[in-house]
Short mmCIF file of C-alpha atoms in Angstrom, two decimals:
data_model
loop_
_atom_site.label_atom_id
_atom_site.label_comp_id
_atom_site.label_asym_id
_atom_site.label_seq_id
_atom_site.Cartn_x
_atom_site.Cartn_y
_atom_site.Cartn_z
CA MET X 7 3.00 -11.94 11.34
CA LEU X 8 3.72 -8.96 9.10
CA LYS X 9 5.63 -10.17 6.05
CA LYS X 10 8.78 -8.77 4.47
CA ARG X 11 7.96 -7.32 1.05
CA ILE X 12 9.57 -8.19 -2.27
CA ILE X 13 9.23 -5.26 -4.64
CA PRO X 14 10.16 -5.16 -8.34
CA CYS X 15 10.88 -1.70 -9.75
CA LEU X 16 9.98 -0.75 -13.33
CA ASP X 17 11.66 2.18 -15.05
CA ILE X 18 9.24 3.93 -17.37
CA LYS X 19 9.98 6.25 -20.28
CA ASN X 20 7.21 7.66 -22.46
CA GLY X 21 4.82 5.11 -21.07
CA ARG X 22 7.03 2.09 -21.81
CA THR X 23 9.37 0.07 -19.64
CA VAL X 24 13.02 0.64 -20.37
CA LYS X 25 15.94 -1.72 -19.83
CA GLY X 26 15.73 -5.00 -21.64
CA ILE X 27 13.27 -7.52 -20.42
CA ASN X 28 13.27 -11.11 -21.50
CA PHE X 29 10.23 -12.88 -20.24
CA LEU X 30 9.20 -15.33 -22.91
CA ASP X 31 5.62 -15.44 -21.76
CA ILE X 32 4.94 -11.74 -22.09
CA ARG X 33 3.46 -10.61 -25.36
CA ASP X 34 4.93 -7.16 -25.28
CA ALA X 35 7.93 -6.83 -23.04
CA GLY X 36 7.89 -3.03 -23.21
CA ASP X 37 4.35 -2.74 -21.93
CA PRO X 38 4.50 -1.88 -18.23
CA VAL X 39 0.97 -3.14 -17.65
CA GLU X 40 1.84 -6.60 -19.01
CA LEU X 41 5.01 -6.75 -16.94
CA ALA X 42 3.21 -5.54 -13.83
CA LYS X 43 0.56 -8.23 -14.27
CA LYS X 44 3.26 -10.87 -14.62
CA TYR X 45 4.94 -9.70 -11.40
CA ALA X 46 1.65 -9.56 -9.52
CA ALA X 47 0.80 -13.09 -10.65
CA ASP X 48 4.29 -14.24 -9.58
CA GLY X 49 3.71 -13.02 -6.04
CA ALA X 50 5.34 -9.58 -5.97
CA ASP X 51 4.08 -7.85 -2.83
CA GLU X 52 4.08 -4.38 -4.29
CA LEU X 53 5.34 -2.59 -7.40
CA VAL X 54 7.25 0.63 -7.94
CA PHE X 55 7.06 2.55 -11.21
CA LEU X 56 9.78 5.11 -11.68
CA ASP X 57 9.05 7.51 -14.53
CA ILE X 58 12.19 8.85 -16.18
CA THR X 59 10.43 10.66 -19.03
CA ALA X 60 11.80 14.15 -19.43
CA THR X 61 9.33 15.62 -21.92
CA GLU X 62 6.53 18.10 -21.38
CA GLU X 63 4.01 15.40 -22.20
CA LYS X 64 5.12 13.56 -19.09
CA ARG X 65 2.16 14.26 -16.86
CA LYS X 66 -0.36 13.10 -19.42
CA THR X 67 1.43 9.87 -20.36
CA LEU X 68 2.08 9.11 -16.70
CA SER X 69 -1.52 9.58 -15.60
CA GLU X 70 -2.72 7.43 -18.51
CA LEU X 71 -0.28 4.71 -17.53
CA VAL X 72 -1.26 4.87 -13.86
CA LYS X 73 -4.93 4.52 -14.81
CA LYS X 74 -4.19 1.43 -16.92
CA VAL X 75 -2.07 -0.15 -14.19
CA ALA X 76 -4.70 0.60 -11.54
CA ALA X 77 -7.38 -1.03 -13.69
CA GLU X 78 -5.39 -4.24 -14.10
CA ILE X 79 -3.32 -4.74 -10.96
CA ASN X 80 -4.63 -6.08 -7.66
CA ILE X 81 -1.63 -5.28 -5.45
CA PRO X 82 -0.42 -1.90 -4.15
CA PHE X 83 1.83 0.25 -6.32
CA THR X 84 3.97 3.35 -5.95
CA VAL X 85 4.71 5.92 -8.64
CA GLY X 86 7.75 8.17 -8.60
CA GLY X 87 9.86 10.31 -10.87
CA GLY X 88 9.33 14.02 -11.25
CA ILE X 89 6.59 14.52 -8.68
CA ASN X 90 7.37 18.12 -7.85
CA SER X 91 4.16 19.51 -6.43
CA LEU X 92 0.99 18.64 -4.56
CA GLU X 93 -0.77 18.89 -7.91
CA ASP X 94 1.55 16.29 -9.50
CA ALA X 95 0.90 13.97 -6.56
CA GLU X 96 -2.83 14.54 -6.82
CA ILE X 97 -2.89 13.56 -10.50
CA VAL X 98 -1.03 10.33 -9.81
CA ILE X 99 -3.07 9.42 -6.70
CA LYS X 100 -6.40 10.23 -8.33
CA SER X 101 -5.36 8.10 -11.31
CA GLY X 102 -5.15 5.18 -8.88
CA ALA X 103 -1.62 4.98 -7.45
CA ASP X 104 -1.48 3.91 -3.80
CA LYS X 105 1.64 5.91 -3.02
CA VAL X 106 3.84 8.57 -4.59
CA SER X 107 7.59 8.58 -4.24
CA LEU X 108 9.47 11.87 -3.84
CA ASN X 109 13.20 12.28 -4.21
CA SER X 110 14.91 15.51 -5.39
CA SER X 111 11.70 17.48 -4.99
CA ALA X 112 11.56 16.61 -1.27
CA VAL X 113 15.15 17.77 -0.73
CA LYS X 114 14.40 21.00 -2.56
CA ASN X 115 11.07 21.56 -0.78
CA PRO X 116 10.68 19.40 2.36
CA GLN X 117 7.27 20.97 3.00
CA LEU X 118 5.97 18.97 0.01
CA ILE X 119 6.21 15.80 2.15
CA SER X 120 3.88 17.32 4.78
CA ASP X 121 1.56 18.81 2.20
CA ILE X 122 0.93 15.45 0.52
CA ALA X 123 0.73 13.62 3.87
CA ASP X 124 -1.81 16.14 5.20
CA GLN X 125 -3.94 15.79 2.10
CA TYR X 126 -3.78 12.05 1.47
CA GLY X 127 -2.25 10.51 4.60
CA SER X 128 1.29 9.48 5.42
CA GLN X 129 0.73 6.02 3.95
CA CYS X 130 0.70 7.70 0.51
CA VAL X 131 4.10 9.34 0.82
CA VAL X 132 7.33 7.49 0.12
CA VAL X 133 10.58 9.44 0.25
CA ALA X 134 13.30 7.92 -1.90
CA ILE X 135 16.80 8.61 -0.62
CA ASP X 136 19.76 8.05 -2.94
CA THR X 137 22.89 7.82 -0.87
CA LYS X 138 26.58 7.36 -1.56
CA TYR X 139 29.46 6.72 0.82
CA VAL X 140 31.86 9.63 0.31
CA ASP X 141 34.63 10.76 2.71
CA ASN X 142 33.50 8.28 5.36
CA LYS X 143 29.92 9.50 5.34
CA TRP X 144 26.69 8.37 3.72
CA ARG X 145 25.62 11.50 1.85
CA VAL X 146 22.37 12.28 0.05
CA PHE X 147 22.50 12.79 -3.71
CA VAL X 148 19.75 14.22 -5.92
CA SER X 149 18.87 14.51 -9.60
CA GLY X 150 19.19 10.82 -10.29
CA GLY X 151 22.35 10.60 -8.18
CA LYS X 152 24.21 13.23 -10.15
CA ILE X 153 24.28 16.06 -7.62
CA PRO X 154 25.64 15.78 -4.07
CA THR X 155 23.94 17.64 -1.23
CA ASP X 156 25.12 18.67 2.23
CA LEU X 157 22.68 16.24 3.83
CA LEU X 158 23.68 13.03 5.57
CA ALA X 159 21.37 10.13 4.83
CA ILE X 160 20.69 9.35 8.48
CA ASP X 161 19.71 12.96 9.28
CA TRP X 162 17.57 13.29 6.18
CA ALA X 163 15.80 9.99 6.96
CA LYS X 164 14.88 11.20 10.46
CA LYS X 165 13.74 14.53 9.05
CA VAL X 166 11.44 13.02 6.39
CA ALA X 167 9.88 10.73 9.00
CA GLU X 168 9.16 13.78 11.17
CA LEU X 169 7.67 15.62 8.21
CA GLY X 170 5.15 12.86 7.66
CA ALA X 171 6.68 10.43 5.18
CA GLY X 172 5.12 6.98 5.51
CA GLU X 173 8.03 5.02 4.13
CA ILE X 174 11.66 5.41 3.03
CA LEU X 175 13.04 3.85 -0.13
CA LEU X 176 16.77 3.77 0.54
CA THR X 177 19.08 3.24 -2.44
CA SER X 178 22.81 2.86 -1.99
CA MET X 179 24.49 4.23 -5.09
CA ASN X 180 27.70 2.39 -4.16
CA ASN X 181 25.84 -0.92 -4.35
CA ASP X 182 23.36 -0.20 -7.13
CA GLY X 183 24.14 -2.28 -10.20
CA THR X 184 26.94 -4.23 -8.53
CA LYS X 185 24.90 -7.31 -7.62
CA ALA X 186 27.18 -7.57 -4.58
CA GLY X 187 24.41 -7.21 -1.99
CA PHE X 188 22.50 -4.43 -0.25
CA ALA X 189 24.32 -1.76 1.79
CA LEU X 190 23.73 -3.42 5.14
CA ASP X 191 25.35 -0.80 7.37
CA ILE X 192 23.36 2.26 6.30
CA THR X 193 20.17 0.20 5.87
CA LYS X 194 20.58 -1.05 9.43
CA GLN X 195 21.33 2.40 10.81
CA ILE X 196 18.36 4.06 9.15
CA SER X 197 15.87 1.24 9.72
CA GLU X 198 16.73 1.33 13.43
CA ALA X 199 16.61 5.13 13.65
CA VAL X 200 13.13 5.75 12.23
CA SER X 201 9.71 4.36 13.09
CA ILE X 202 8.49 4.08 9.50
CA PRO X 203 9.22 1.18 7.11
CA VAL X 204 12.50 1.25 5.19
CA ILE X 205 12.75 -0.48 1.82
CA ALA X 206 16.30 -1.52 0.91
CA SER X 207 17.38 -0.97 -2.67
CA GLY X 208 20.55 -1.30 -4.70
CA GLY X 209 22.87 -4.26 -5.01
CA ALA X 210 20.60 -7.31 -4.92
CA GLY X 211 22.24 -10.06 -6.96
CA THR X 212 21.38 -13.28 -5.17
CA LYS X 213 18.64 -14.75 -3.01
CA GLU X 214 21.07 -14.69 -0.09
CA HIS X 215 21.32 -10.92 -0.37
CA PHE X 216 17.63 -10.61 0.47
CA LYS X 217 18.01 -13.01 3.39
CA GLU X 218 20.95 -10.97 4.65
CA VAL X 219 19.16 -7.63 4.50
CA PHE X 220 16.13 -9.05 6.33
CA GLN X 221 18.22 -10.80 8.99
CA LYS X 222 20.80 -8.10 9.62
CA THR X 223 18.67 -4.96 9.33
CA LYS X 224 15.11 -3.94 10.14
CA ALA X 225 14.25 -3.33 6.47
CA SER X 226 10.57 -4.03 5.74
CA GLY X 227 11.15 -4.81 2.09
CA GLY X 228 13.72 -5.36 -0.62
CA LEU X 229 13.52 -3.71 -4.00
CA ALA X 230 15.28 -4.74 -7.20
CA ALA X 231 14.95 -4.30 -10.93
CA SER X 232 17.26 -6.13 -13.30
CA ILE X 233 17.41 -9.46 -11.46
CA PHE X 234 13.65 -9.67 -11.82
CA HIS X 235 13.45 -8.22 -15.34
CA TYR X 236 16.04 -10.66 -16.67
CA ASN X 237 14.43 -13.45 -14.69
CA GLU X 238 17.78 -14.19 -13.02
CA ILE X 239 15.88 -14.72 -9.80
CA PRO X 240 12.23 -15.58 -10.42
CA ILE X 241 10.08 -14.10 -7.65
CA PRO X 242 8.43 -17.43 -6.67
CA GLU X 243 11.88 -19.01 -6.29
CA LEU X 244 13.14 -16.09 -4.19
CA LYS X 245 10.10 -16.20 -1.92
CA ASN X 246 10.29 -19.96 -1.46
CA TYR X 247 13.95 -19.69 -0.55
CA LEU X 248 13.30 -16.95 2.02
CA LYS X 249 10.53 -19.02 3.58
CA THR X 250 12.95 -21.93 4.05
CA GLN X 251 15.28 -19.46 5.79
CA ASN X 252 12.50 -18.54 8.24
CA ILE X 253 12.04 -15.03 6.88
CA PRO X 254 8.35 -14.07 7.16
CA ILE X 255 7.23 -14.01 3.52
CA ARG X 256 3.82 -14.16 1.88
CA MET J 17 -24.17 -2.37 -6.81
CA GLN J 18 -23.21 0.90 -5.19
CA SER J 19 -20.11 2.26 -3.65
CA LEU J 20 -20.56 5.00 -1.11
CA LYS J 21 -18.87 8.29 -1.88
CA TYR J 22 -17.40 10.29 0.95
CA ASN J 23 -14.41 12.43 1.70
CA ALA J 24 -11.97 9.61 2.19
CA GLY J 25 -9.79 7.37 0.30
CA ASN J 26 -8.90 5.55 -2.80
CA ILE J 27 -12.37 4.67 -4.02
CA ALA J 28 -11.05 4.26 -7.58
CA SER J 29 -9.21 1.07 -6.69
CA VAL J 30 -12.33 -0.55 -5.23
CA GLN J 31 -14.24 0.41 -8.34
CA ASN J 32 -11.50 -0.92 -10.62
CA THR J 33 -11.63 -4.26 -8.85
CA LEU J 34 -15.43 -4.44 -9.13
CA THR J 35 -15.12 -3.78 -12.86
CA ARG J 36 -12.49 -6.52 -13.21
CA LEU J 37 -14.78 -8.93 -11.40
CA GLY J 38 -17.58 -8.08 -13.81
CA TYR J 39 -19.76 -5.91 -11.55
CA GLU J 40 -21.13 -2.49 -12.31
CA SER J 41 -20.82 0.11 -9.62
CA LEU J 42 -21.72 3.67 -8.97
CA VAL J 43 -19.96 6.00 -6.58
CA THR J 44 -22.60 8.03 -4.82
CA ASP J 45 -23.60 9.80 -1.62
CA ASP J 46 -27.25 9.92 -2.62
CA ALA J 47 -29.52 8.31 -0.04
CA VAL J 48 -32.07 7.06 -2.58
CA SER J 49 -29.43 5.39 -4.75
CA LEU J 50 -27.84 3.79 -1.69
CA ARG J 51 -31.16 2.39 -0.46
CA GLN J 52 -31.91 0.94 -3.91
CA ALA J 53 -28.49 -0.69 -4.39
CA ASP J 54 -28.10 -4.49 -4.40
CA LYS J 55 -25.07 -4.09 -2.21
CA VAL J 56 -23.22 -1.18 -0.68
CA ILE J 57 -19.46 -0.92 -0.26
CA PHE J 58 -18.18 1.64 2.18
CA PRO J 59 -14.45 1.97 1.41
CA GLY J 60 -11.83 4.33 2.56
CA VAL J 61 -8.56 5.52 3.81
CA GLY J 62 -8.79 8.72 5.81
CA GLU J 63 -9.37 10.23 9.21
CA ALA J 64 -12.28 9.01 11.35
CA SER J 65 -13.68 12.22 12.87
CA SER J 66 -13.69 14.16 9.58
CA ALA J 67 -15.24 11.19 7.75
CA MET J 68 -17.96 10.94 10.44
CA LYS J 69 -18.63 14.65 10.12
CA TYR J 70 -19.02 14.28 6.35
CA LEU J 71 -21.51 11.44 6.86
CA LYS J 72 -23.50 13.29 9.53
CA ASP J 73 -23.64 16.53 7.57
CA ARG J 74 -25.39 14.59 4.80
CA ASN J 75 -27.49 12.47 7.13
CA LEU J 76 -25.69 9.43 5.70
CA ASP J 77 -25.06 8.03 9.19
CA GLU J 78 -28.80 7.32 9.50
CA VAL J 79 -28.96 6.03 5.94
CA ILE J 80 -26.13 3.54 6.51
CA ARG J 81 -27.60 2.27 9.80
CA SER J 82 -30.93 1.66 8.09
CA LEU J 83 -29.58 -0.32 5.10
CA LYS J 84 -30.99 -3.84 4.78
CA GLN J 85 -28.90 -5.14 1.88
CA PRO J 86 -25.35 -6.50 2.38
CA VAL J 87 -22.95 -3.69 3.31
CA LEU J 88 -19.15 -4.02 3.27
CA GLY J 89 -16.97 -1.53 5.13
CA ILE J 90 -13.32 -1.52 4.12
CA CYS J 91 -10.45 -0.15 6.26
CA LEU J 92 -11.71 3.16 7.64
CA GLY J 93 -15.15 1.89 6.57
CA GLN J 94 -14.82 -0.94 9.09
CA GLN J 95 -13.69 1.45 11.81
CA LEU J 96 -16.62 3.79 11.19
CA LEU J 97 -19.06 0.89 11.62
CA CYS J 98 -17.74 0.45 15.19
CA ALA J 99 -18.99 2.26 18.30
CA PHE J 100 -16.21 4.74 18.93
CA SER J 101 -12.82 5.66 17.49
CA GLU J 102 -9.84 7.08 19.32
CA GLU J 103 -8.93 8.80 16.06
CA GLY J 104 -10.38 12.23 16.76
CA ASN J 105 -12.32 10.68 19.72
CA VAL J 106 -15.52 10.35 17.78
CA ASN J 107 -18.70 8.33 18.15
CA CYS J 108 -19.10 6.19 15.06
CA LEU J 109 -22.03 4.30 13.53
CA GLY J 110 -22.31 1.71 16.29
CA ILE J 111 -23.17 -1.36 14.23
CA PHE J 112 -20.33 -3.28 15.89
CA LYS J 113 -20.26 -2.61 19.63
CA THR J 114 -16.52 -2.36 19.82
CA MET J 115 -13.83 0.27 20.16
CA VAL J 116 -11.26 1.46 17.63
CA LYS J 117 -7.90 2.12 19.26
CA LYS J 118 -4.49 3.32 18.17
CA PHE J 119 -1.72 0.72 18.00
CA PRO J 120 0.72 1.12 20.89
CA PRO J 121 4.13 2.19 19.53
CA ASN J 122 5.81 -1.18 20.17
CA ASP J 123 6.50 -1.66 16.47
CA LEU J 124 6.22 0.38 13.28
CA VAL J 125 2.91 2.25 13.08
CA PRO J 126 1.08 2.19 10.69
CA GLN J 127 1.08 -1.50 10.03
CA MET J 128 1.81 -1.49 6.32
CA GLY J 129 2.02 -4.67 4.30
CA TRP J 130 0.82 -8.25 4.09
CA ASN J 131 -0.25 -10.10 7.22
CA SER J 132 -2.08 -13.36 7.80
CA LEU J 133 -5.70 -13.98 8.71
CA THR J 134 -6.63 -16.56 11.34
CA LYS J 135 -9.77 -17.85 13.08
CA LEU J 136 -11.82 -17.40 9.93
CA SER J 137 -15.56 -17.89 9.95
CA GLY J 138 -18.62 -16.96 7.92
CA PRO J 139 -19.41 -16.47 4.24
CA LEU J 140 -16.71 -13.88 3.43
CA PHE J 141 -14.01 -16.50 3.90
CA GLN J 142 -15.40 -19.36 1.83
CA GLY J 143 -12.43 -20.86 -0.03
CA ILE J 144 -9.89 -18.81 1.97
CA ASN J 145 -7.29 -20.70 3.99
CA GLU J 146 -6.20 -20.00 7.55
CA SER J 147 -2.97 -17.94 7.40
CA ASP J 148 -3.62 -16.55 3.91
CA ASP J 149 -2.11 -13.08 3.66
CA VAL J 150 -3.92 -9.84 2.85
CA TYR J 151 -2.80 -6.22 2.59
CA PHE J 152 -3.16 -3.84 5.52
CA VAL J 153 -2.41 -0.12 5.93
CA HIS J 154 -3.63 1.28 9.24
CA SER J 155 -2.66 2.93 12.52
CA TYR J 156 -5.93 2.18 14.34
CA TYR J 157 -7.58 -1.20 14.89
CA ALA J 158 -10.94 -2.54 16.01
CA GLU J 159 -10.74 -4.61 19.19
CA LEU J 160 -11.75 -8.24 19.12
CA CYS J 161 -15.47 -8.71 19.80
CA LYS J 162 -18.26 -11.23 19.31
CA ASN J 163 -18.67 -9.99 15.70
CA THR J 164 -15.03 -10.75 14.79
CA VAL J 165 -14.91 -13.22 11.87
CA ALA J 166 -11.17 -13.01 11.14
CA THR J 167 -8.27 -12.16 13.44
CA CYS J 168 -4.92 -10.60 12.63
CA ASP J 169 -2.02 -10.14 15.00
CA TYR J 170 0.13 -7.01 14.84
CA ILE J 171 1.36 -5.69 18.20
CA VAL J 172 -2.03 -6.90 19.51
CA PRO J 173 -4.61 -9.32 18.13
CA PHE J 174 -7.42 -7.33 16.46
CA SER J 175 -10.52 -7.70 14.28
CA ALA J 176 -9.34 -8.18 10.69
CA ALA J 177 -12.96 -8.71 9.66
CA MET J 178 -16.37 -8.45 11.32
CA ASN J 179 -19.94 -9.42 10.54
CA LYS J 180 -23.27 -8.66 12.16
CA ASP J 181 -26.50 -9.33 10.27
CA ASN J 182 -26.16 -7.67 6.84
CA PHE J 183 -23.08 -5.66 7.85
CA TYR J 184 -19.63 -6.96 6.89
CA ALA J 185 -16.30 -5.24 7.32
CA THR J 186 -12.60 -5.78 6.69
CA GLN J 187 -9.67 -3.84 8.11
CA PHE J 188 -7.50 -5.03 5.20
CA HIS J 189 -7.90 -3.94 1.59
CA PRO J 190 -9.38 -6.85 -0.38
CA GLU J 191 -9.03 -4.74 -3.54
CA LYS J 192 -5.24 -4.67 -3.02
CA SER J 193 -4.83 -8.23 -1.73
CA GLY J 194 -4.22 -10.16 -4.94
CA SER J 195 -6.28 -13.23 -5.72
CA VAL J 196 -7.14 -13.86 -2.04
CA GLY J 197 -8.68 -10.40 -1.81
CA GLU J 198 -10.61 -10.89 -5.04
CA GLN J 199 -12.06 -14.13 -3.68
CA ILE J 200 -13.21 -12.35 -0.50
CA LEU J 201 -14.84 -9.60 -2.57
CA MET J 202 -16.51 -12.19 -4.79
CA ASN J 203 -17.85 -13.92 -1.69
CA PHE J 204 -19.40 -10.63 -0.61
CA LEU J 205 -20.76 -9.86 -4.07
CA LYS J 206 -22.44 -13.27 -4.22
CA LEU J 207 -24.22 -12.90 -0.86
#
């Protein structure tokens, strides 16, 4: 049976992980490669690296990082953050990333989704959708959630699937950081409306939240950052719990 | 140790894994180098008919069929070792006399993620347990046949791995399948 995926997300700035990390058994907590190895050894099913570097050196540091991760990690990983062109995607994929994640750049230029999918296959293309519930509608936001768009999340999700995206990473901005659980309603709606995997993100605070999102929606995976970084929920413990709840887990 | 170069896929990740496991490898489409290799890995993510065209244009289809050392096809590599693929309706290399079909749309296609292996047999799966999970990304699958040495079930049961003589193949990506995948690759490398 195909398993539900547990996916830690690492925010990267200038080649280092940001946000505090307190694993005692990691030599250098800021080194994304060390952290990625720890997660892979713990049973993470996949990793997402989100680069938030804003300097002109970005491309170079990112491709160096991706090469190092690819050399050390034996599970699939996605790289996102500032992939604005086919060329950006090519650098990251050729450096060894399994998938690239597009967000604002896909809203600005939807053709980019098809261009990357045509070149490297749909399985390489993740579209990240940041959505917020405003005026009774789940709307799409871009630029790290700062700028609202006219798009509704459900429409945009269907559109990106048509354009050739292989997966949707759906983040609810209302839930993100609250530790109150995933946004079940929009995750359910979107995961039922498209025929590509949807990864739920934003709001995970307890093991039960993962159980809930897998039982009440068709999400293929659950993504979180701080609860894993701060070791609030160790991955092996989370996966064991979900197995006891009859969720298909590796 | 050689890895076959062609117009498909994430060959870098296979090579990275070989390096981690302590094996040297060369990515090549040169017939002489391939014939001299200890082992040949035929990796790939891509589209079947264009990959077959690439191989034929370089006469590599004949080269691959004639190899005597252990050969491992991965993902699209496995599919190309079969008789025929519905992806682009193309005749493939014909080592395994079975068909490659598209998953019916009864669930998400492609299958993407970790799924379990059952009915394991043969040297690739030494030390691997029934129901161990490995990583799959694919929309097409090889039908079960007498060469099937591992089965996976997604929408339909299909060949997760095959073996005939010196030819081995996996639909999953051992190079992306954690320690289980590394063990399977080591088993191949030690043949």
